[in-house]
Coordinates of C-alpha atoms in Angstrom, one line a residue:
X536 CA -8.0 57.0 -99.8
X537 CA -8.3 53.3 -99.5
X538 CA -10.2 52.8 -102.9
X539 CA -7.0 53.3 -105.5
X540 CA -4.9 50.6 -103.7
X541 CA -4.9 48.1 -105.7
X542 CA -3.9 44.4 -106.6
X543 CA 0.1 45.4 -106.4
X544 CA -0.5 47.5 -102.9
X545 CA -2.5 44.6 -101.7
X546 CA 0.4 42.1 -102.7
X547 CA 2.8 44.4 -100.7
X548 CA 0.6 44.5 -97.6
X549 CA 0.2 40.8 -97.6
X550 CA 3.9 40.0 -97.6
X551 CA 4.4 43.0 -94.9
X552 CA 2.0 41.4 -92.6
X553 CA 3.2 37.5 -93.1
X554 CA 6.9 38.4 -92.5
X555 CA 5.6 40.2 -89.3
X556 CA 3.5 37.7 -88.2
X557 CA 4.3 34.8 -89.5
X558 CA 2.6 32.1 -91.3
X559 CA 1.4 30.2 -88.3
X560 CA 0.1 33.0 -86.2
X561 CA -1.8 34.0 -89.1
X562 CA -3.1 31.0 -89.8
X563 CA -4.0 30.3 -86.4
X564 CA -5.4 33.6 -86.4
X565 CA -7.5 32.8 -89.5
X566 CA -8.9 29.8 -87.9
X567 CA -10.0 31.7 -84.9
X568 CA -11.8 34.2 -86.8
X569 CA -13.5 31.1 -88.6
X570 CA -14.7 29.6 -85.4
X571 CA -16.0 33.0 -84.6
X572 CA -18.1 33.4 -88.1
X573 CA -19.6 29.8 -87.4
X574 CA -20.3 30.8 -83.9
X575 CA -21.7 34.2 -85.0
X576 CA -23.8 32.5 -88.0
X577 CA -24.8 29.7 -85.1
X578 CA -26.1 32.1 -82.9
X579 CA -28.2 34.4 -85.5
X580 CA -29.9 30.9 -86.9
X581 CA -30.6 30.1 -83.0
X582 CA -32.1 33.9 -82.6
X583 CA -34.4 33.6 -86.2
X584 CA -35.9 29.8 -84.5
X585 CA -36.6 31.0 -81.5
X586 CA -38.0 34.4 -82.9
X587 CA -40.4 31.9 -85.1
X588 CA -41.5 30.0 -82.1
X589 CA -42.7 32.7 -79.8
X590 CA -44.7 34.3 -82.9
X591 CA -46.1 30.3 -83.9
X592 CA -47.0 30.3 -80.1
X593 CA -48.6 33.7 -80.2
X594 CA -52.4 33.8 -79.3
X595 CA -54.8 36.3 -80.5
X596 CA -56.2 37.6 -77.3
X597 CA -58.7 40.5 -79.0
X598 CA -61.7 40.4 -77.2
X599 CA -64.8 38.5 -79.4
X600 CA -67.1 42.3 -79.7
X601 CA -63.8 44.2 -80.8
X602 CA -63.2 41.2 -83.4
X603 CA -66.8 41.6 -85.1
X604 CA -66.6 45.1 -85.0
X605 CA -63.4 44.8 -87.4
X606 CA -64.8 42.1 -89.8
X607 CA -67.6 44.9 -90.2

């Protein structure tokens, strides 16, 4: 349904949503969804360093006699 729009229905939806809106609700709106990408992007980046930190302080705690059974 939604993938035969086009450019000219997208041109129409655009100017139906900004006399609705407005233009400085949406571009408040915009720069509220930016602050939430940066904060969303932020967080993930936080997640992957502290992810690499726990496995960097990971210990191998295999017993020695299980570790030269495997190397056999």
């Amino acid at each position: 349904m939604l993938n035969n729009i086009g450019l000219p229905g997208l041109l129409l939806i655009a100017v139906v949503v900004l006399v609705l809106f407005g233009r400085g609700k949406i571009s408040s709106l915009m720069g509220e969804v930016g602050k939430g990408i940066t904060a969303f992007k932020r967080g993930v980046d936080d997640s992957k360093r502290e992810l690499d930190d726990s496995l960097a302080e990971a210990r191998d705690v295999t017993p020695e006699d299980q570790k030269a059974k495997d190397k056999v």
